[in-house]
mmCIF file of C-alpha atoms in Angstrom:
data_model
loop_
_atom_site.group_PDB
_atom_site.id
_atom_site.type_symbol
_atom_site.label_atom_id
_atom_site.label_comp_id
_atom_site.label_asym_id
_atom_site.label_seq_id
_atom_site.Cartn_x
_atom_site.Cartn_y
_atom_site.Cartn_z
ATOM 1 C CA MET A 1 0.067 0.049 0.101
ATOM 2 C CA SER A 2 1.215 3.531 -0.811
ATOM 3 C CA GLN A 3 0.040 6.937 0.132
ATOM 4 C CA VAL A 4 -0.653 9.630 -2.555
ATOM 5 C CA VAL A 5 -1.383 13.257 -1.788
ATOM 6 C CA VAL A 6 -3.413 15.499 -3.957
ATOM 7 C CA ASP A 7 -3.592 19.333 -3.432
ATOM 8 C CA VAL A 8 -6.323 21.234 -4.996
ATOM 9 C CA VAL A 9 -6.185 25.090 -5.229
ATOM 10 C CA LEU A 10 -8.280 27.590 -7.023
ATOM 11 C CA LYS A 11 -6.707 28.894 -10.259
ATOM 12 C CA PRO A 12 -4.939 32.177 -9.802
ATOM 13 C CA GLU A 13 -7.588 34.108 -11.843
ATOM 14 C CA ILE A 14 -10.451 32.844 -9.626
ATOM 15 C CA SER A 15 -11.048 35.092 -6.669
ATOM 16 C CA ASP A 16 -11.025 33.326 -3.334
ATOM 17 C CA PRO A 17 -13.277 34.941 -0.798
ATOM 18 C CA GLN A 18 -12.526 32.480 1.919
ATOM 19 C CA GLY A 19 -8.847 33.090 1.724
ATOM 20 C CA GLN A 20 -9.467 36.872 1.851
ATOM 21 C CA ALA A 21 -11.593 36.381 4.995
ATOM 22 C CA VAL A 22 -8.703 34.525 6.505
ATOM 23 C CA LEU A 23 -6.280 37.188 5.529
ATOM 24 C CA GLY A 24 -8.679 39.775 7.215
ATOM 25 C CA ALA A 25 -8.611 37.906 10.332
ATOM 26 C CA LEU A 26 -4.936 37.605 10.431
ATOM 27 C CA GLY A 27 -4.648 41.343 10.006
ATOM 28 C CA ARG A 28 -6.942 41.782 13.080
ATOM 29 C CA LEU A 29 -4.679 39.451 15.010
ATOM 30 C CA GLY A 30 -1.624 41.599 14.239
ATOM 31 C CA HIS A 31 -0.085 39.360 11.621
ATOM 32 C CA THR A 32 0.285 42.217 9.187
ATOM 33 C CA GLY A 33 3.068 40.711 7.270
ATOM 34 C CA VAL A 34 0.966 38.097 5.473
ATOM 35 C CA ARG A 35 0.215 39.473 2.020
ATOM 36 C CA SER A 36 -2.289 36.933 0.737
ATOM 37 C CA VAL A 37 -4.000 33.666 1.575
ATOM 38 C CA ARG A 38 -5.392 31.054 -0.851
ATOM 39 C CA GLN A 39 -7.433 28.344 0.565
ATOM 40 C CA GLY A 40 -7.379 24.927 -0.982
ATOM 41 C CA LYS A 41 -8.089 21.112 -0.370
ATOM 42 C CA HIS A 42 -5.628 18.437 0.610
ATOM 43 C CA PHE A 43 -6.501 14.690 -0.083
ATOM 44 C CA VAL A 44 -4.690 11.752 1.092
ATOM 45 C CA LEU A 45 -5.281 8.566 -0.808
ATOM 46 C CA GLU A 46 -4.129 5.164 0.336
ATOM 47 C CA VAL A 47 -3.857 2.819 -2.704
ATOM 48 C CA ASP A 48 -3.090 -0.773 -3.135
ATOM 49 C CA GLY A 49 0.368 -1.602 -4.483
ATOM 50 C CA GLU A 50 2.459 0.860 -6.444
ATOM 51 C CA PRO A 51 0.531 3.891 -7.353
ATOM 52 C CA ASP A 52 -0.717 4.180 -11.075
ATOM 53 C CA GLU A 53 0.152 7.732 -11.942
ATOM 54 C CA ALA A 54 -2.070 7.904 -14.944
ATOM 55 C CA GLU A 55 -5.131 6.664 -12.969
ATOM 56 C CA LEU A 56 -4.422 8.888 -10.068
ATOM 57 C CA ARG A 57 -4.103 11.979 -12.393
ATOM 58 C CA GLN A 58 -7.436 11.061 -13.841
ATOM 59 C CA ILE A 59 -9.000 10.748 -10.405
ATOM 60 C CA ALA A 60 -7.539 14.175 -9.430
ATOM 61 C CA GLU A 61 -8.558 15.900 -12.553
ATOM 62 C CA THR A 62 -12.064 14.415 -12.986
ATOM 63 C CA LEU A 63 -13.363 14.206 -9.402
ATOM 64 C CA LEU A 64 -11.114 15.805 -6.766
ATOM 65 C CA ALA A 65 -10.747 18.992 -8.826
ATOM 66 C CA ASN A 66 -13.004 20.957 -11.159
ATOM 67 C CA PRO A 67 -10.562 21.909 -13.888
ATOM 68 C CA VAL A 68 -12.799 24.900 -14.747
ATOM 69 C CA ILE A 69 -11.789 26.559 -11.618
ATOM 70 C CA GLU A 70 -9.117 24.477 -9.939
ATOM 71 C CA ASP A 71 -5.578 23.232 -10.452
ATOM 72 C CA VAL A 72 -4.220 19.985 -8.963
ATOM 73 C CA GLU A 73 -0.873 19.011 -7.723
ATOM 74 C CA LEU A 74 -0.230 15.188 -7.485
ATOM 75 C CA HIS A 75 2.319 14.070 -4.845
ATOM 76 C CA LEU A 76 3.503 10.464 -5.543
ATOM 77 C CA PRO A 77 5.676 8.659 -2.833
ATOM 78 C CA ALA A 78 9.251 8.552 -3.733
ATOM 79 C CA ARG A 79 9.986 5.366 -5.604
ATOM 80 C CA THR A 80 11.851 2.856 -3.571
ATOM 81 C CA THR A 81 14.929 1.544 -5.318
ATOM 82 C CA ASP A 82 15.826 -2.135 -4.852
ATOM 83 C CA MET B 1 -46.458 15.486 -20.909
ATOM 84 C CA ARG B 2 -44.347 13.816 -18.234
ATOM 85 C CA ILE B 3 -41.545 15.778 -16.598
ATOM 86 C CA GLY B 4 -39.178 13.983 -14.313
ATOM 87 C CA VAL B 5 -37.884 15.538 -11.103
ATOM 88 C CA ILE B 6 -34.725 13.928 -9.720
ATOM 89 C CA THR B 7 -34.240 13.542 -5.982
ATOM 90 C CA PHE B 8 -30.720 13.253 -4.826
ATOM 91 C CA PRO B 9 -29.657 12.687 -1.125
ATOM 92 C CA GLY B 10 -30.009 16.277 0.235
ATOM 93 C CA SER B 11 -32.246 17.589 -2.469
ATOM 94 C CA LEU B 12 -34.838 20.084 -0.802
ATOM 95 C CA ASP B 13 -36.933 21.556 -3.632
ATOM 96 C CA ASP B 14 -37.967 18.456 -5.419
ATOM 97 C CA VAL B 15 -41.502 18.602 -4.100
ATOM 98 C CA ASP B 16 -41.823 22.320 -5.060
ATOM 99 C CA ALA B 17 -40.504 21.581 -8.420
ATOM 100 C CA ALA B 18 -43.042 18.740 -8.950
ATOM 101 C CA ARG B 19 -45.759 21.206 -7.805
ATOM 102 C CA ALA B 20 -44.605 23.784 -10.420
ATOM 103 C CA VAL B 21 -44.725 21.018 -13.091
ATOM 104 C CA ARG B 22 -48.254 20.175 -12.135
ATOM 105 C CA LEU B 23 -49.390 23.698 -11.927
ATOM 106 C CA ALA B 24 -47.904 24.232 -15.478
ATOM 107 C CA GLY B 25 -50.085 21.484 -16.741
ATOM 108 C CA ALA B 26 -47.762 18.509 -16.856
ATOM 109 C CA GLU B 27 -47.380 15.259 -15.020
ATOM 110 C CA PRO B 28 -44.559 15.291 -12.585
ATOM 111 C CA VAL B 29 -42.610 11.974 -12.363
ATOM 112 C CA ALA B 30 -40.299 11.242 -9.330
ATOM 113 C CA LEU B 31 -36.840 10.076 -10.411
ATOM 114 C CA TRP B 32 -34.310 8.575 -8.046
ATOM 115 C CA HIS B 33 -30.640 9.531 -8.316
ATOM 116 C CA GLY B 34 -29.474 5.893 -7.726
ATOM 117 C CA ASP B 35 -31.669 4.313 -10.474
ATOM 118 C CA HIS B 36 -30.693 3.922 -14.106
ATOM 119 C CA ASP B 37 -34.254 4.769 -15.112
ATOM 120 C CA LEU B 38 -35.547 7.910 -16.709
ATOM 121 C CA LYS B 39 -39.099 6.436 -16.863
ATOM 122 C CA ASP B 40 -39.559 7.634 -20.398
ATOM 123 C CA VAL B 41 -40.120 11.229 -19.324
ATOM 124 C CA ASP B 42 -40.176 14.174 -21.910
ATOM 125 C CA ALA B 43 -37.994 16.460 -19.830
ATOM 126 C CA VAL B 44 -36.042 16.480 -16.619
ATOM 127 C CA VAL B 45 -35.745 18.996 -13.667
ATOM 128 C CA LEU B 46 -32.799 18.937 -11.420
ATOM 129 C CA PRO B 47 -34.054 20.584 -8.198
ATOM 130 C CA GLY B 48 -32.374 22.783 -5.614
ATOM 131 C CA GLY B 49 -30.965 21.703 -2.327
ATOM 132 C CA PHE B 50 -27.663 20.540 -0.785
ATOM 133 C CA SER B 51 -27.059 17.226 -2.437
ATOM 134 C CA TYR B 52 -24.444 15.182 -0.493
ATOM 135 C CA GLY B 53 -24.153 18.162 1.861
ATOM 136 C CA ASP B 54 -22.205 20.097 -0.695
ATOM 137 C CA TYR B 55 -19.218 17.771 0.164
ATOM 138 C CA LEU B 56 -16.138 18.097 -2.211
ATOM 139 C CA ARG B 57 -17.886 20.925 -4.234
ATOM 140 C CA ALA B 58 -21.557 21.779 -4.571
ATOM 141 C CA GLY B 59 -23.049 19.228 -6.949
ATOM 142 C CA ALA B 60 -19.935 17.348 -7.545
ATOM 143 C CA ILE B 61 -20.948 14.002 -6.034
ATOM 144 C CA ALA B 62 -24.487 14.132 -7.504
ATOM 145 C CA ALA B 63 -23.096 14.731 -11.001
ATOM 146 C CA ARG B 64 -21.482 11.307 -10.740
ATOM 147 C CA SER B 65 -24.641 9.473 -9.631
ATOM 148 C CA PRO B 66 -25.983 6.623 -11.711
ATOM 149 C CA LEU B 67 -29.050 8.514 -13.081
ATOM 150 C CA MET B 68 -26.792 11.385 -14.170
ATOM 151 C CA ALA B 69 -25.138 9.165 -16.688
ATOM 152 C CA ASP B 70 -28.468 8.618 -18.249
ATOM 153 C CA VAL B 71 -29.356 12.325 -18.074
ATOM 154 C CA VAL B 72 -26.138 13.265 -19.844
ATOM 155 C CA ALA B 73 -26.748 10.770 -22.659
ATOM 156 C CA ALA B 74 -30.334 11.868 -23.090
ATOM 157 C CA ALA B 75 -29.472 15.451 -22.979
ATOM 158 C CA HIS B 76 -26.996 14.967 -25.766
ATOM 159 C CA GLY B 77 -29.961 13.503 -27.655
ATOM 160 C CA GLY B 78 -31.966 16.639 -27.184
ATOM 161 C CA LEU B 79 -33.880 15.915 -23.927
ATOM 162 C CA PRO B 80 -34.795 19.216 -22.205
ATOM 163 C CA VAL B 81 -33.098 19.515 -18.835
ATOM 164 C CA LEU B 82 -33.559 22.302 -16.361
ATOM 165 C CA GLY B 83 -31.233 22.738 -13.370
ATOM 166 C CA ILE B 84 -32.253 25.142 -10.575
ATOM 167 C CA CYS B 85 -29.598 26.172 -7.981
ATOM 168 C CA ASN B 86 -28.033 23.032 -6.766
ATOM 169 C CA GLY B 87 -29.393 21.418 -10.032
ATOM 170 C CA PHE B 88 -27.385 24.016 -11.997
ATOM 171 C CA GLN B 89 -24.316 23.170 -10.005
ATOM 172 C CA VAL B 90 -24.851 19.542 -10.793
ATOM 173 C CA LEU B 91 -25.271 20.356 -14.455
ATOM 174 C CA CYS B 92 -21.973 22.321 -14.551
ATOM 175 C CA GLU B 93 -20.139 19.496 -12.722
ATOM 176 C CA ALA B 94 -21.564 16.976 -15.146
ATOM 177 C CA GLY B 95 -20.210 18.942 -18.033
ATOM 178 C CA LEU B 96 -23.687 19.703 -19.488
ATOM 179 C CA LEU B 97 -23.264 23.324 -19.012
ATOM 180 C CA PRO B 98 -20.113 25.589 -19.111
ATOM 181 C CA GLY B 99 -18.554 27.250 -16.053
ATOM 182 C CA ALA B 100 -18.709 26.591 -12.297
ATOM 183 C CA LEU B 101 -20.441 27.935 -9.239
ATOM 184 C CA THR B 102 -18.377 28.876 -6.254
ATOM 185 C CA ARG B 103 -18.628 30.578 -2.840
ATOM 186 C CA ASN B 104 -20.452 33.855 -2.868
ATOM 187 C CA SER B 105 -17.995 36.783 -2.985
ATOM 188 C CA HIS B 106 -19.321 38.224 0.288
ATOM 189 C CA LEU B 107 -19.460 34.740 1.918
ATOM 190 C CA HIS B 108 -23.017 35.241 2.994
ATOM 191 C CA PHE B 109 -25.983 32.973 2.157
ATOM 192 C CA ARG B 110 -28.227 35.392 0.270
ATOM 193 C CA ASN B 111 -32.005 34.854 0.377
ATOM 194 C CA ARG B 112 -34.115 37.408 -1.329
ATOM 195 C CA ASP B 113 -36.509 38.242 -4.149
ATOM 196 C CA GLN B 114 -34.389 38.786 -7.244
ATOM 197 C CA GLY B 115 -34.936 40.711 -10.502
ATOM 198 C CA LEU B 116 -33.813 38.891 -13.582
ATOM 199 C CA LEU B 117 -33.528 39.984 -17.226
ATOM 200 C CA VAL B 118 -34.593 37.337 -19.777
ATOM 201 C CA GLU B 119 -32.024 37.493 -22.650
ATOM 202 C CA ARG B 120 -32.960 34.252 -24.329
ATOM 203 C CA ALA B 121 -36.619 33.650 -24.852
ATOM 204 C CA ASP B 122 -35.962 30.780 -27.391
ATOM 205 C CA THR B 123 -34.622 28.001 -25.299
ATOM 206 C CA ALA B 124 -36.646 24.983 -24.306
ATOM 207 C CA TRP B 125 -37.366 26.537 -20.882
ATOM 208 C CA THR B 126 -37.938 30.209 -21.653
ATOM 209 C CA THR B 127 -40.358 30.428 -24.731
ATOM 210 C CA SER B 128 -43.126 31.675 -22.458
ATOM 211 C CA PHE B 129 -41.203 34.862 -21.852
ATOM 212 C CA GLN B 130 -40.351 37.847 -24.052
ATOM 213 C CA GLN B 131 -36.651 38.658 -24.853
ATOM 214 C CA GLY B 132 -35.784 41.613 -22.633
ATOM 215 C CA GLN B 133 -38.603 40.847 -20.130
ATOM 216 C CA GLN B 134 -37.734 41.410 -16.460
ATOM 217 C CA ILE B 135 -39.104 38.981 -13.929
ATOM 218 C CA VAL B 136 -38.782 38.435 -10.158
ATOM 219 C CA VAL B 137 -38.107 35.078 -8.515
ATOM 220 C CA PRO B 138 -36.447 34.107 -5.190
ATOM 221 C CA VAL B 139 -32.748 33.551 -5.030
ATOM 222 C CA LYS B 140 -31.279 31.533 -2.211
ATOM 223 C CA ASN B 141 -27.704 30.430 -2.237
ATOM 224 C CA GLY B 142 -24.329 30.370 -0.514
ATOM 225 C CA GLU B 143 -22.238 29.054 -3.504
ATOM 226 C CA GLY B 144 -24.000 30.740 -6.465
ATOM 227 C CA ARG B 145 -21.212 32.881 -7.973
ATOM 228 C CA TYR B 146 -20.953 31.902 -11.551
ATOM 229 C CA VAL B 147 -17.419 31.879 -12.761
ATOM 230 C CA ALA B 148 -15.408 30.917 -15.976
ATOM 231 C CA ALA B 149 -12.189 31.910 -17.567
ATOM 232 C CA ASP B 150 -12.625 35.499 -19.203
ATOM 233 C CA ALA B 151 -12.079 33.981 -22.689
ATOM 234 C CA ASP B 152 -14.788 31.376 -21.907
ATOM 235 C CA LEU B 153 -17.227 34.200 -20.736
ATOM 236 C CA ASP B 154 -16.497 36.105 -23.897
ATOM 237 C CA ARG B 155 -17.350 33.078 -26.008
ATOM 238 C CA LEU B 156 -20.530 32.374 -24.101
ATOM 239 C CA GLU B 157 -21.654 36.000 -24.483
ATOM 240 C CA GLY B 158 -20.741 35.865 -28.262
ATOM 241 C CA GLU B 159 -22.854 32.714 -28.640
ATOM 242 C CA GLY B 160 -25.832 34.211 -26.695
ATOM 243 C CA ARG B 161 -25.655 31.428 -24.044
ATOM 244 C CA VAL B 162 -26.598 33.784 -21.022
ATOM 245 C CA VAL B 163 -30.350 33.028 -20.501
ATOM 246 C CA VAL B 164 -31.005 35.297 -17.468
ATOM 247 C CA ARG B 165 -29.049 37.977 -15.946
ATOM 248 C CA TYR B 166 -29.400 39.463 -12.490
ATOM 249 C CA VAL B 167 -30.839 43.139 -12.458
ATOM 250 C CA GLY B 168 -31.194 45.390 -9.376
ATOM 251 C CA GLY B 169 -28.065 44.050 -7.760
ATOM 252 C CA ASN B 170 -25.972 40.933 -8.093
ATOM 253 C CA PRO B 171 -26.693 38.610 -5.112
ATOM 254 C CA ASN B 172 -23.559 36.600 -5.127
ATOM 255 C CA GLY B 173 -20.725 38.289 -7.265
ATOM 256 C CA SER B 174 -21.334 36.206 -10.388
ATOM 257 C CA SER B 175 -19.265 37.150 -13.239
ATOM 258 C CA ARG B 176 -20.988 39.672 -15.568
ATOM 259 C CA ASP B 177 -24.177 39.286 -13.373
ATOM 260 C CA ILE B 178 -24.943 35.894 -15.024
ATOM 261 C CA ALA B 179 -27.848 34.168 -13.416
ATOM 262 C CA GLY B 180 -28.346 31.269 -15.991
ATOM 263 C CA VAL B 181 -26.843 29.703 -19.163
ATOM 264 C CA THR B 182 -27.843 27.326 -21.769
ATOM 265 C CA SER B 183 -26.259 24.564 -23.804
ATOM 266 C CA ALA B 184 -25.412 25.195 -27.445
ATOM 267 C CA ASP B 185 -28.611 23.598 -28.624
ATOM 268 C CA GLY B 186 -30.829 25.610 -26.070
ATOM 269 C CA ARG B 187 -32.246 22.388 -24.612
ATOM 270 C CA VAL B 188 -30.348 22.401 -21.230
ATOM 271 C CA VAL B 189 -30.776 25.435 -18.942
ATOM 272 C CA GLY B 190 -29.357 26.090 -15.556
ATOM 273 C CA LEU B 191 -29.952 29.147 -13.357
ATOM 274 C CA MET B 192 -29.272 29.778 -9.594
ATOM 275 C CA PRO B 193 -32.527 31.571 -8.794
ATOM 276 C CA HIS B 194 -35.657 29.410 -8.079
ATOM 277 C CA PRO B 195 -38.627 29.762 -10.467
ATOM 278 C CA GLU B 196 -40.369 26.855 -8.755
ATOM 279 C CA HIS B 197 -40.852 29.206 -5.727
ATOM 280 C CA ALA B 198 -42.585 31.817 -7.807
ATOM 281 C CA VAL B 199 -45.659 29.860 -9.275
ATOM 282 C CA GLU B 200 -48.424 30.887 -6.882
ATOM 283 C CA ALA B 201 -49.416 34.350 -5.505
ATOM 284 C CA LEU B 202 -49.885 32.911 -2.034
ATOM 285 C CA THR B 203 -46.246 31.796 -1.542
ATOM 286 C CA GLY B 204 -44.186 33.623 -4.218
ATOM 287 C CA PRO B 205 -43.244 37.183 -5.067
ATOM 288 C CA SER B 206 -44.772 36.705 -8.463
ATOM 289 C CA VAL B 207 -45.869 33.869 -10.628
ATOM 290 C CA ASP B 208 -43.188 34.664 -13.149
ATOM 291 C CA GLY B 209 -41.392 31.296 -12.445
ATOM 292 C CA LEU B 210 -44.252 29.354 -13.969
ATOM 293 C CA GLY B 211 -42.945 30.477 -17.402
ATOM 294 C CA PHE B 212 -39.973 28.060 -17.261
ATOM 295 C CA PHE B 213 -42.325 25.132 -16.754
ATOM 296 C CA THR B 214 -44.965 26.055 -19.388
ATOM 297 C CA SER B 215 -42.188 26.866 -21.877
ATOM 298 C CA VAL B 216 -40.935 23.251 -21.921
ATOM 299 C CA LEU B 217 -44.539 22.031 -22.762
ATOM 300 C CA THR B 218 -44.500 24.183 -25.875
ATOM 301 C CA ALA B 219 -40.876 23.004 -26.740
ATOM 302 C CA MET B 220 -42.038 19.355 -26.463
ATOM 303 C CA VAL B 221 -45.111 19.996 -28.751
ATOM 304 C CA ALA B 222 -42.854 21.673 -31.335
ATOM 305 C CA ALA B 223 -40.246 19.078 -31.226
#
């Protein structure tokens, strides 16, 4: 079994009101040095055997993310060398 | 005329949609998301609500339900399909309509009577209106902000795919005040406001919403 991580973030051109609300709260807490916050989603998938990158990319791009508004980053485990 | 109304887990307005169908003079047919059975209906309505609790993205899980595969195939064959609010989100997630619906720009759930400008009176769901007519129906959503890439918005506008646009204020920050769009063939329509809540004077701000449901009867006669 191996673990695959998929991060989903809104495309840069799509405004993120949730991230902006977090940024506003940070300002009120005195963290004035934070310039911007973008909120996203983090998925951890446990898969049988060696991960199939093509299949995982399809999962990420057709269900976990909506490619109209979101970008995905697929993080496969480092391949173990024998 | 038989018009199906799909119930997903978390649908809220399926009963109101069925009632609107009946008031328009058609027979509402209850459809279940988990079946592969469109029950030979002449048109389909996807109602509002919070299917699957808006998990993942609003409409995302419902768009992958068994019945939606049949809806997508039938829509490609010309079946009229109307998505209201969550139903619009499902249609976008299913790829039947362009764009996506995201968190309202002000982050508040917005619930009010909403003015709309009808820009297309020739889709399967809007022939009862006049082009340029202003109507009032309720809007109620938290993730109703219509977005798409600028180039895609330009293309949609160029193709006349905007069916209804918000007037008298934009309730959710939707790009270019877009409230509803249609497929290239004008058979599939999605909108965030709720026409099924404006079909009787007792409970609605108007009876303008009835026009969506009477339109499809005309469309089916013509087809």
